[in-house]
Amino acid sequence: MEFDQQGNLLRHWGGQVDGAPYQWPLSNHGLWVDQKGFIWIGANHNSDSHILKFTKDGKFIKAWGKKGSGPGEFDTPHGLALDSQGRLFVADRSNSRIQIFDQDGKFIAEWKQFGRPSGIFIDGNDTLYVADHQSNAKINPGIKRGIYIGSARDGTVRAFIPGLGADAESTSVGEGVAADAAGSVYMSETGGMTVRKFLRK
């Protein structure tokens, strides 16, 4: 669904999308609108997982991927973002990695140093923010829950905001993450139905 700045519904689309190999409704976990207006969606459909690309008018362009753990395969693609080079970053959550693609869906790389990503955001300086709210001793062992901050250019992790709480198994970390021009980080916490703001020192 598309809304104007006052919250009025402008349009929506669904059902069978012309030219698309999938029928809506889908379980859509990630969405990104790039500077040219293209709409990117990370979706799960029955036992499948894939990336969809549309024009700003909702016309289907292409789709790629399937459920799995290999390059170009997904298991719950849960967040999307594009960097300054136009590369698509996919938070492939259940595979505990970020996958990177070009505009045509060609696989470039996978990164596992940012935890088990649910939310992902890239700012205008190519700073990458990743929210991990699932890692623990059983799921992605050895990795801490929290918000990872690093470079979308080379994958370097530069900072980490740990989950709130004394117990690593019950830390409070959100699924969504964003940052403003001042460097403040915002986290949407689904379990607590809360938005938290972290100020840059």
PDB file of C-alpha atoms in Angstrom:
ATOM      1  CA  MET A   1       0.000   0.000   0.000  1.00  0.00           C
ATOM      2  CA  GLU A   2       1.188   3.524  -0.791  1.00  0.00           C
ATOM      3  CA  PHE A   3       0.261   6.543   1.346  1.00  0.00           C
ATOM      4  CA  ASP A   4       0.843  10.268   1.062  1.00  0.00           C
ATOM      5  CA  GLN A   5       2.540  12.285   3.823  1.00  0.00           C
ATOM      6  CA  GLN A   6      -0.806  12.840   5.547  1.00  0.00           C
ATOM      7  CA  GLY A   7      -1.453   9.111   5.767  1.00  0.00           C
ATOM      8  CA  ASN A   8      -4.080   8.961   3.027  1.00  0.00           C
ATOM      9  CA  LEU A   9      -4.110   5.739   1.028  1.00  0.00           C
ATOM     10  CA  LEU A  10      -3.105   6.478  -2.568  1.00  0.00           C
ATOM     11  CA  ARG A  11      -3.236   2.972  -3.989  1.00  0.00           C
ATOM     12  CA  HIS A  12      -2.567  -0.676  -3.316  1.00  0.00           C
ATOM     13  CA  TRP A  13      -2.009  -3.743  -5.410  1.00  0.00           C
ATOM     14  CA  GLY A  14      -2.337  -7.468  -4.873  1.00  0.00           C
ATOM     15  CA  GLY A  15      -3.863 -10.615  -6.255  1.00  0.00           C
ATOM     16  CA  GLN A  16      -2.208 -11.952  -9.374  1.00  0.00           C
ATOM     17  CA  VAL A  17       0.427  -9.455 -10.483  1.00  0.00           C
ATOM     18  CA  ASP A  18       0.752  -9.372 -14.265  1.00  0.00           C
ATOM     19  CA  GLY A  19       3.934 -11.095 -15.357  1.00  0.00           C
ATOM     20  CA  ALA A  20       4.924 -12.189 -11.843  1.00  0.00           C
ATOM     21  CA  PRO A  21       5.475 -15.884 -11.117  1.00  0.00           C
ATOM     22  CA  TYR A  22       3.879 -15.483  -7.678  1.00  0.00           C
ATOM     23  CA  GLN A  23       0.389 -14.637  -6.551  1.00  0.00           C
ATOM     24  CA  TRP A  24      -0.354 -12.267  -3.711  1.00  0.00           C
ATOM     25  CA  PRO A  25      -0.874 -12.071  -0.803  1.00  0.00           C
ATOM     26  CA  LEU A  26       2.683 -12.913   0.120  1.00  0.00           C
ATOM     27  CA  SER A  27       4.368 -12.822   3.493  1.00  0.00           C
ATOM     28  CA  ASN A  28       6.386  -9.651   2.951  1.00  0.00           C
ATOM     29  CA  HIS A  29       9.181  -9.114   5.455  1.00  0.00           C
ATOM     30  CA  GLY A  30      11.334  -6.476   3.787  1.00  0.00           C
ATOM     31  CA  LEU A  31      10.708  -3.452   1.599  1.00  0.00           C
ATOM     32  CA  TRP A  32      12.943  -0.739   0.165  1.00  0.00           C
ATOM     33  CA  VAL A  33      12.198   2.087  -2.268  1.00  0.00           C
ATOM     34  CA  ASP A  34      15.330   3.325  -4.014  1.00  0.00           C
ATOM     35  CA  GLN A  35      16.114   6.819  -5.298  1.00  0.00           C
ATOM     36  CA  LYS A  36      14.706   6.004  -8.730  1.00  0.00           C
ATOM     37  CA  GLY A  37      11.442   4.836  -7.216  1.00  0.00           C
ATOM     38  CA  PHE A  38      11.945   1.118  -7.789  1.00  0.00           C
ATOM     39  CA  ILE A  39      10.293  -1.003  -5.110  1.00  0.00           C
ATOM     40  CA  TRP A  40      12.145  -4.027  -3.733  1.00  0.00           C
ATOM     41  CA  ILE A  41      10.386  -6.647  -1.616  1.00  0.00           C
ATOM     42  CA  GLY A  42      11.693  -9.624   0.348  1.00  0.00           C
ATOM     43  CA  ALA A  43       8.913 -12.189   0.399  1.00  0.00           C
ATOM     44  CA  ASN A  44       8.038 -15.692   1.491  1.00  0.00           C
ATOM     45  CA  HIS A  45       5.399 -17.615  -0.440  1.00  0.00           C
ATOM     46  CA  ASN A  46       4.400 -21.024   0.912  1.00  0.00           C
ATOM     47  CA  SER A  47       7.742 -22.851   1.131  1.00  0.00           C
ATOM     48  CA  ASP A  48       9.568 -20.414  -1.156  1.00  0.00           C
ATOM     49  CA  SER A  49      11.620 -17.275  -0.467  1.00  0.00           C
ATOM     50  CA  HIS A  50      12.539 -14.686  -3.054  1.00  0.00           C
ATOM     51  CA  ILE A  51      13.168 -11.050  -3.968  1.00  0.00           C
ATOM     52  CA  LEU A  52      10.704  -9.077  -6.097  1.00  0.00           C
ATOM     53  CA  LYS A  53      11.330  -5.842  -7.989  1.00  0.00           C
ATOM     54  CA  PHE A  54       8.618  -3.421  -9.190  1.00  0.00           C
ATOM     55  CA  THR A  55       8.482  -0.016 -10.847  1.00  0.00           C
ATOM     56  CA  LYS A  56       7.193   2.918  -8.810  1.00  0.00           C
ATOM     57  CA  ASP A  57       3.813   2.318 -10.447  1.00  0.00           C
ATOM     58  CA  GLY A  58       3.676  -1.256  -9.202  1.00  0.00           C
ATOM     59  CA  LYS A  59       4.557  -2.957 -12.476  1.00  0.00           C
ATOM     60  CA  PHE A  60       6.406  -6.233 -11.963  1.00  0.00           C
ATOM     61  CA  ILE A  61       9.985  -6.246 -13.280  1.00  0.00           C
ATOM     62  CA  LYS A  62      11.640  -9.403 -12.007  1.00  0.00           C
ATOM     63  CA  ALA A  63      12.029 -11.939  -9.216  1.00  0.00           C
ATOM     64  CA  TRP A  64      14.800 -14.261  -8.133  1.00  0.00           C
ATOM     65  CA  GLY A  65      15.721 -16.727  -5.427  1.00  0.00           C
ATOM     66  CA  LYS A  66      14.277 -19.784  -3.749  1.00  0.00           C
ATOM     67  CA  LYS A  67      14.341 -21.277  -0.288  1.00  0.00           C
ATOM     68  CA  GLY A  68      17.753 -22.644   0.643  1.00  0.00           C
ATOM     69  CA  SER A  69      21.162 -21.716   2.012  1.00  0.00           C
ATOM     70  CA  GLY A  70      23.267 -21.384  -1.121  1.00  0.00           C
ATOM     71  CA  PRO A  71      24.200 -18.166  -2.945  1.00  0.00           C
ATOM     72  CA  GLY A  72      21.031 -16.469  -4.150  1.00  0.00           C
ATOM     73  CA  GLU A  73      18.844 -18.656  -1.951  1.00  0.00           C
ATOM     74  CA  PHE A  74      16.967 -17.365   1.099  1.00  0.00           C
ATOM     75  CA  ASP A  75      15.363 -18.435   4.321  1.00  0.00           C
ATOM     76  CA  THR A  76      13.188 -15.589   5.585  1.00  0.00           C
ATOM     77  CA  PRO A  77      14.578 -12.513   3.799  1.00  0.00           C
ATOM     78  CA  HIS A  78      13.681 -10.043   6.530  1.00  0.00           C
ATOM     79  CA  GLY A  79      15.094  -6.665   5.511  1.00  0.00           C
ATOM     80  CA  LEU A  80      16.393  -4.873   2.429  1.00  0.00           C
ATOM     81  CA  ALA A  81      18.571  -1.856   1.711  1.00  0.00           C
ATOM     82  CA  LEU A  82      20.543  -0.398  -1.195  1.00  0.00           C
ATOM     83  CA  ASP A  83      23.941   1.261  -0.909  1.00  0.00           C
ATOM     84  CA  SER A  84      25.335   4.190  -2.917  1.00  0.00           C
ATOM     85  CA  GLN A  85      26.522   1.804  -5.650  1.00  0.00           C
ATOM     86  CA  GLY A  86      23.008   0.445  -6.121  1.00  0.00           C
ATOM     87  CA  ARG A  87      23.850  -2.915  -4.602  1.00  0.00           C
ATOM     88  CA  LEU A  88      20.990  -4.682  -2.844  1.00  0.00           C
ATOM     89  CA  PHE A  89      21.644  -5.918   0.698  1.00  0.00           C
ATOM     90  CA  VAL A  90      19.302  -8.671   1.911  1.00  0.00           C
ATOM     91  CA  ALA A  91      18.988  -9.617   5.587  1.00  0.00           C
ATOM     92  CA  ASP A  92      18.771 -13.379   5.070  1.00  0.00           C
ATOM     93  CA  ARG A  93      17.812 -13.920   8.690  1.00  0.00           C
ATOM     94  CA  SER A  94      17.353 -17.668   9.090  1.00  0.00           C
ATOM     95  CA  ASN A  95      20.641 -18.230   7.252  1.00  0.00           C
ATOM     96  CA  SER A  96      22.382 -15.804   9.675  1.00  0.00           C
ATOM     97  CA  ARG A  97      23.896 -13.699   6.908  1.00  0.00           C
ATOM     98  CA  ILE A  98      23.587 -10.677   4.655  1.00  0.00           C
ATOM     99  CA  GLN A  99      23.600 -11.378   0.941  1.00  0.00           C
ATOM    100  CA  ILE A 100      24.607  -8.708  -1.572  1.00  0.00           C
ATOM    101  CA  PHE A 101      23.368  -8.527  -5.181  1.00  0.00           C
ATOM    102  CA  ASP A 102      23.598  -6.230  -8.161  1.00  0.00           C
ATOM    103  CA  GLN A 103      20.513  -4.632  -9.724  1.00  0.00           C
ATOM    104  CA  ASP A 104      19.885  -7.704 -11.877  1.00  0.00           C
ATOM    105  CA  GLY A 105      19.966 -10.139  -8.952  1.00  0.00           C
ATOM    106  CA  LYS A 106      23.509 -11.385  -9.577  1.00  0.00           C
ATOM    107  CA  PHE A 107      25.086 -12.643  -6.347  1.00  0.00           C
ATOM    108  CA  ILE A 108      28.105 -10.614  -5.191  1.00  0.00           C
ATOM    109  CA  ALA A 109      28.926 -11.656  -1.632  1.00  0.00           C
ATOM    110  CA  GLU A 110      27.641 -12.889   1.721  1.00  0.00           C
ATOM    111  CA  TRP A 111      28.577 -11.444   5.121  1.00  0.00           C
ATOM    112  CA  LYS A 112      28.099 -13.220   8.441  1.00  0.00           C
ATOM    113  CA  GLN A 113      29.919 -10.733  10.675  1.00  0.00           C
ATOM    114  CA  PHE A 114      26.726  -8.711  11.299  1.00  0.00           C
ATOM    115  CA  GLY A 115      24.959 -11.456  13.234  1.00  0.00           C
ATOM    116  CA  ARG A 116      21.529 -12.891  12.449  1.00  0.00           C
ATOM    117  CA  PRO A 117      19.967  -9.896  10.709  1.00  0.00           C
ATOM    118  CA  SER A 118      16.324  -8.920  11.023  1.00  0.00           C
ATOM    119  CA  GLY A 119      16.480  -5.188  10.287  1.00  0.00           C
ATOM    120  CA  ILE A 120      18.948  -3.464   7.989  1.00  0.00           C
ATOM    121  CA  PHE A 121      19.543   0.173   7.057  1.00  0.00           C
ATOM    122  CA  ILE A 122      22.195   1.970   4.969  1.00  0.00           C
ATOM    123  CA  ASP A 123      22.611   5.739   5.249  1.00  0.00           C
ATOM    124  CA  GLY A 124      23.936   8.214   2.690  1.00  0.00           C
ATOM    125  CA  ASN A 125      27.528   7.615   3.814  1.00  0.00           C
ATOM    126  CA  ASP A 126      27.237   3.860   3.281  1.00  0.00           C
ATOM    127  CA  THR A 127      27.159   3.189   7.004  1.00  0.00           C
ATOM    128  CA  LEU A 128      25.402  -0.115   7.549  1.00  0.00           C
ATOM    129  CA  TYR A 129      23.113  -0.690  10.557  1.00  0.00           C
ATOM    130  CA  VAL A 130      21.953  -4.227  11.329  1.00  0.00           C
ATOM    131  CA  ALA A 131      19.581  -5.383  14.087  1.00  0.00           C
ATOM    132  CA  ASP A 132      20.079  -8.914  15.451  1.00  0.00           C
ATOM    133  CA  HIS A 133      17.406  -9.946  17.962  1.00  0.00           C
ATOM    134  CA  GLN A 134      17.644 -13.751  17.659  1.00  0.00           C
ATOM    135  CA  SER A 135      21.249 -14.856  18.154  1.00  0.00           C
ATOM    136  CA  ASN A 136      21.866 -16.907  21.292  1.00  0.00           C
ATOM    137  CA  ALA A 137      23.705 -20.038  22.435  1.00  0.00           C
ATOM    138  CA  LYS A 138      21.415 -22.286  20.391  1.00  0.00           C
ATOM    139  CA  ILE A 139      20.665 -20.025  17.440  1.00  0.00           C
ATOM    140  CA  ASN A 140      23.842 -18.604  15.881  1.00  0.00           C
ATOM    141  CA  PRO A 141      26.086 -19.464  18.872  1.00  0.00           C
ATOM    142  CA  GLY A 142      28.964 -17.170  19.737  1.00  0.00           C
ATOM    143  CA  ILE A 143      27.198 -14.095  18.346  1.00  0.00           C
ATOM    144  CA  LYS A 144      25.673 -11.425  20.589  1.00  0.00           C
ATOM    145  CA  ARG A 145      22.273  -9.840  20.108  1.00  0.00           C
ATOM    146  CA  GLY A 146      22.295  -6.125  19.414  1.00  0.00           C
ATOM    147  CA  ILE A 147      22.782  -3.555  16.698  1.00  0.00           C
ATOM    148  CA  TYR A 148      25.879  -3.867  14.534  1.00  0.00           C
ATOM    149  CA  ILE A 149      27.211  -0.748  12.833  1.00  0.00           C
ATOM    150  CA  GLY A 150      29.760  -0.928  10.062  1.00  0.00           C
ATOM    151  CA  SER A 151      30.695  -0.192   6.475  1.00  0.00           C
ATOM    152  CA  ALA A 152      28.577  -1.245   3.525  1.00  0.00           C
ATOM    153  CA  ARG A 153      31.644  -0.716   1.350  1.00  0.00           C
ATOM    154  CA  ASP A 154      33.999  -3.274   2.879  1.00  0.00           C
ATOM    155  CA  GLY A 155      31.984  -5.079   5.569  1.00  0.00           C
ATOM    156  CA  THR A 156      34.013  -3.802   8.517  1.00  0.00           C
ATOM    157  CA  VAL A 157      32.118  -3.832  11.822  1.00  0.00           C
ATOM    158  CA  ARG A 158      32.941  -0.552  13.592  1.00  0.00           C
ATOM    159  CA  ALA A 159      30.558  -0.414  16.560  1.00  0.00           C
ATOM    160  CA  PHE A 160      28.061  -2.500  18.494  1.00  0.00           C
ATOM    161  CA  ILE A 161      25.055  -1.553  20.622  1.00  0.00           C
ATOM    162  CA  PRO A 162      24.344  -4.499  22.942  1.00  0.00           C
ATOM    163  CA  GLY A 163      20.863  -5.661  23.738  1.00  0.00           C
ATOM    164  CA  LEU A 164      19.305  -4.173  26.833  1.00  0.00           C
ATOM    165  CA  GLY A 165      18.994  -6.429  29.876  1.00  0.00           C
ATOM    166  CA  ALA A 166      21.232  -8.445  32.153  1.00  0.00           C
ATOM    167  CA  ASP A 167      20.536 -11.840  30.593  1.00  0.00           C
ATOM    168  CA  ALA A 168      21.903 -12.531  27.129  1.00  0.00           C
ATOM    169  CA  GLU A 169      18.961 -14.823  26.409  1.00  0.00           C
ATOM    170  CA  SER A 170      16.398 -12.134  27.169  1.00  0.00           C
ATOM    171  CA  THR A 171      18.063  -9.032  25.829  1.00  0.00           C
ATOM    172  CA  SER A 172      15.752  -6.457  24.338  1.00  0.00           C
ATOM    173  CA  VAL A 173      16.616  -5.898  20.696  1.00  0.00           C
ATOM    174  CA  GLY A 174      14.297  -4.822  17.919  1.00  0.00           C
ATOM    175  CA  GLU A 175      13.711  -6.127  14.439  1.00  0.00           C
ATOM    176  CA  GLY A 176      13.853  -2.753  12.710  1.00  0.00           C
ATOM    177  CA  VAL A 177      16.688  -0.239  12.672  1.00  0.00           C
ATOM    178  CA  ALA A 178      17.311   3.194  11.143  1.00  0.00           C
ATOM    179  CA  ALA A 179      19.544   6.227  11.694  1.00  0.00           C
ATOM    180  CA  ASP A 180      19.181   9.965  11.160  1.00  0.00           C
ATOM    181  CA  ALA A 181      21.613  12.541   9.773  1.00  0.00           C
ATOM    182  CA  ALA A 182      22.950  13.285  13.260  1.00  0.00           C
ATOM    183  CA  GLY A 183      23.981   9.667  13.765  1.00  0.00           C
ATOM    184  CA  SER A 184      21.240   8.773  16.232  1.00  0.00           C
ATOM    185  CA  VAL A 185      20.092   5.162  15.917  1.00  0.00           C
ATOM    186  CA  TYR A 186      16.440   4.102  16.159  1.00  0.00           C
ATOM    187  CA  MET A 187      15.338   0.578  17.000  1.00  0.00           C
ATOM    188  CA  SER A 188      11.802  -0.789  16.699  1.00  0.00           C
ATOM    189  CA  GLU A 189      11.194  -3.389  19.363  1.00  0.00           C
ATOM    190  CA  THR A 190       8.340  -5.702  18.389  1.00  0.00           C
ATOM    191  CA  GLY A 191       8.111  -7.643  21.655  1.00  0.00           C
ATOM    192  CA  GLY A 192       7.910  -4.526  23.805  1.00  0.00           C
ATOM    193  CA  MET A 193       6.032  -2.490  21.182  1.00  0.00           C
ATOM    194  CA  THR A 194       8.597   0.246  21.719  1.00  0.00           C
ATOM    195  CA  VAL A 195      10.862   2.479  19.663  1.00  0.00           C
ATOM    196  CA  ARG A 196      14.211   3.244  21.299  1.00  0.00           C
ATOM    197  CA  LYS A 197      16.599   6.024  20.326  1.00  0.00           C
ATOM    198  CA  PHE A 198      20.344   5.847  20.900  1.00  0.00           C
ATOM    199  CA  LEU A 199      22.297   9.096  20.768  1.00  0.00           C
ATOM    200  CA  ARG A 200      25.698   9.335  19.166  1.00  0.00           C
ATOM    201  CA  LYS A 201      28.445  10.263  21.645  1.00  0.00           C
TER     202      LYS A 201
END
